[in-house]
């Protein structure tokens, strides 16, 4: 329910913000040529811009819930939703691998750093994470292009596939995905390291250690499940950041995704497309947040304990049960 | 930032009664205590001040001067280098003695442009951080201390700004309202204050439960005064850490906007320089290196200083047994 209010609030604020914007979208649409009054009136009516703001707002809001995001303010008059969906696949082709690499890599690197705390390996990982976290990711992308595309010639500089060919070429995918993944990887490594250190300091880890378990067993089987909780939250947010960051990364690599569409729409005052992209982003982020809560419940051992028959044993019995599990 | 929220700050020193011999003066040295034993546990109340721990950390010793250097260059540098918009007839010259950072596609001295570009980035970063800290302290302090509808309202507002990542809102708003420095500072502050406010709120909630706030309330002090003189000073360390992160993020977002061509055209910043450098990566690699390196070093410096501050104030967090 509160997500719904949030969603409507985002649309409302942006709708009126765009309404207040200076500049004349119709002139932008036509270009730098003189415009006759009759033609202007015709276009204004065609886009429904002659109606009062409130009427258009209510109409738009109603349309959004039926999946109609309006029509692009361009020569083709495409439906905004189709326009976005035609680009969404390209953005996901970058975002999904970047999300997976950064999450899995962050869990592994953060755990290793926590395990080797205050030694050189931890120093290297933690220092590298802060450094990568501080790099502007579009600049990182530019450096990758300079080194790997221009100097070494291993990867193409721009675009998503060889000229004139449909689909996505793997060699075109490598650099943008790396660019997108790095800053998130750095952030997740930091989070994972601190939550793993906290987890390793808990009493149940001491208990397990006193039973003579190997330290890798201790790390991966006992400390990890608890340390993963903050990671779930962070990962939820990170998908939003990856999608938002795609604006920059797609610009660097000339990647025809939603981010490039967004920038294009902003430069041309294509208000319906701007709104549409933000709405799609908001829906994705809200859905991911809901999903995050669900996953959190599944991963949290304390919450899981309420549903699992094994864990409902009285406290003194639980110890035995745990050692049974370990023996098994 | 979630990571700061999980860090619990040790109870502030004001919580423990002050030593009877007066504040500031060191406690009387015990003759039997071995002098200068490293790593020795100090008696309660005589721990080394977190500020001194912070100032003596190796990373502080490196990055505080580095940040100072950048601030100095931004403040005085433009007076020392030449006119950043003076065009020469030598285009795309590689770095040399005459032009330490080379020249750009219009033959302008790149060092002059990079030095001038730093002003915007640093100005935006620090102004946004100060504004966010101020808003965050007021809103977070009131919400955390009072609770009730104020708290609900703040949490909802913060949620609104957290649904959409700052750069998206900043892009839309900057594109619409035009992009001069003031507007960019305003937009970034509006989108970034919730991160600070959430930390202040959590701290204020915790501190409000403590004994000395209780007694201040019993003594009949007004709540504004309690918040100002009892709650906020003790909430400051985590807030400073969050603020330092804000500086870094604001600089990154500002340069990203400028890279996308949404920035103040009359004051080119590092991001704007990178925007024009993109077209010359093949022929003028140096154009893409210097501004990015500057952004990176400044953001790295503030992030490292934030980390060092955090470590100094939370030495016990996550200690492995």
Coordinates of C-alpha atoms in Angstrom, one line a residue, chain B residues 14 25-26 34 44 57 63 85 103 124 150 156 161 166 171 202 213 219 222 232-234 248 261 273 288 320:
Chain B
X14 CA 29.8 12.6 28.7
X25 CA 43.7 18.0 32.8
X26 CA 45.2 14.5 32.6
X34 CA 54.4 1.1 33.5
X44 CA 38.2 4.0 31.9
X57 CA 46.3 7.3 11.4
X63 CA 44.9 11.9 2.6
X85 CA 39.8 29.8 -22.4
X103 CA 46.6 21.3 -25.0
X124 CA 29.5 21.5 -5.1
X150 CA 7.3 14.1 12.8
X156 CA 8.1 8.9 4.3
X161 CA 14.0 10.2 -2.2
X166 CA 19.7 10.7 -6.9
X171 CA 19.1 14.6 -14.3
X202 CA 18.9 6.4 14.6
X213 CA 18.9 13.0 28.6
X219 CA 15.3 19.1 35.2
X222 CA 13.0 22.5 26.8
X232 CA 23.3 16.3 18.6
X233 CA 26.9 16.7 19.9
X234 CA 26.9 13.0 20.8
X248 CA 32.3 12.0 -2.4
X261 CA 26.3 17.6 -20.8
X273 CA 36.2 18.3 -19.5
X288 CA 40.7 11.9 -20.6
X320 CA 37.4 -10.8 15.8

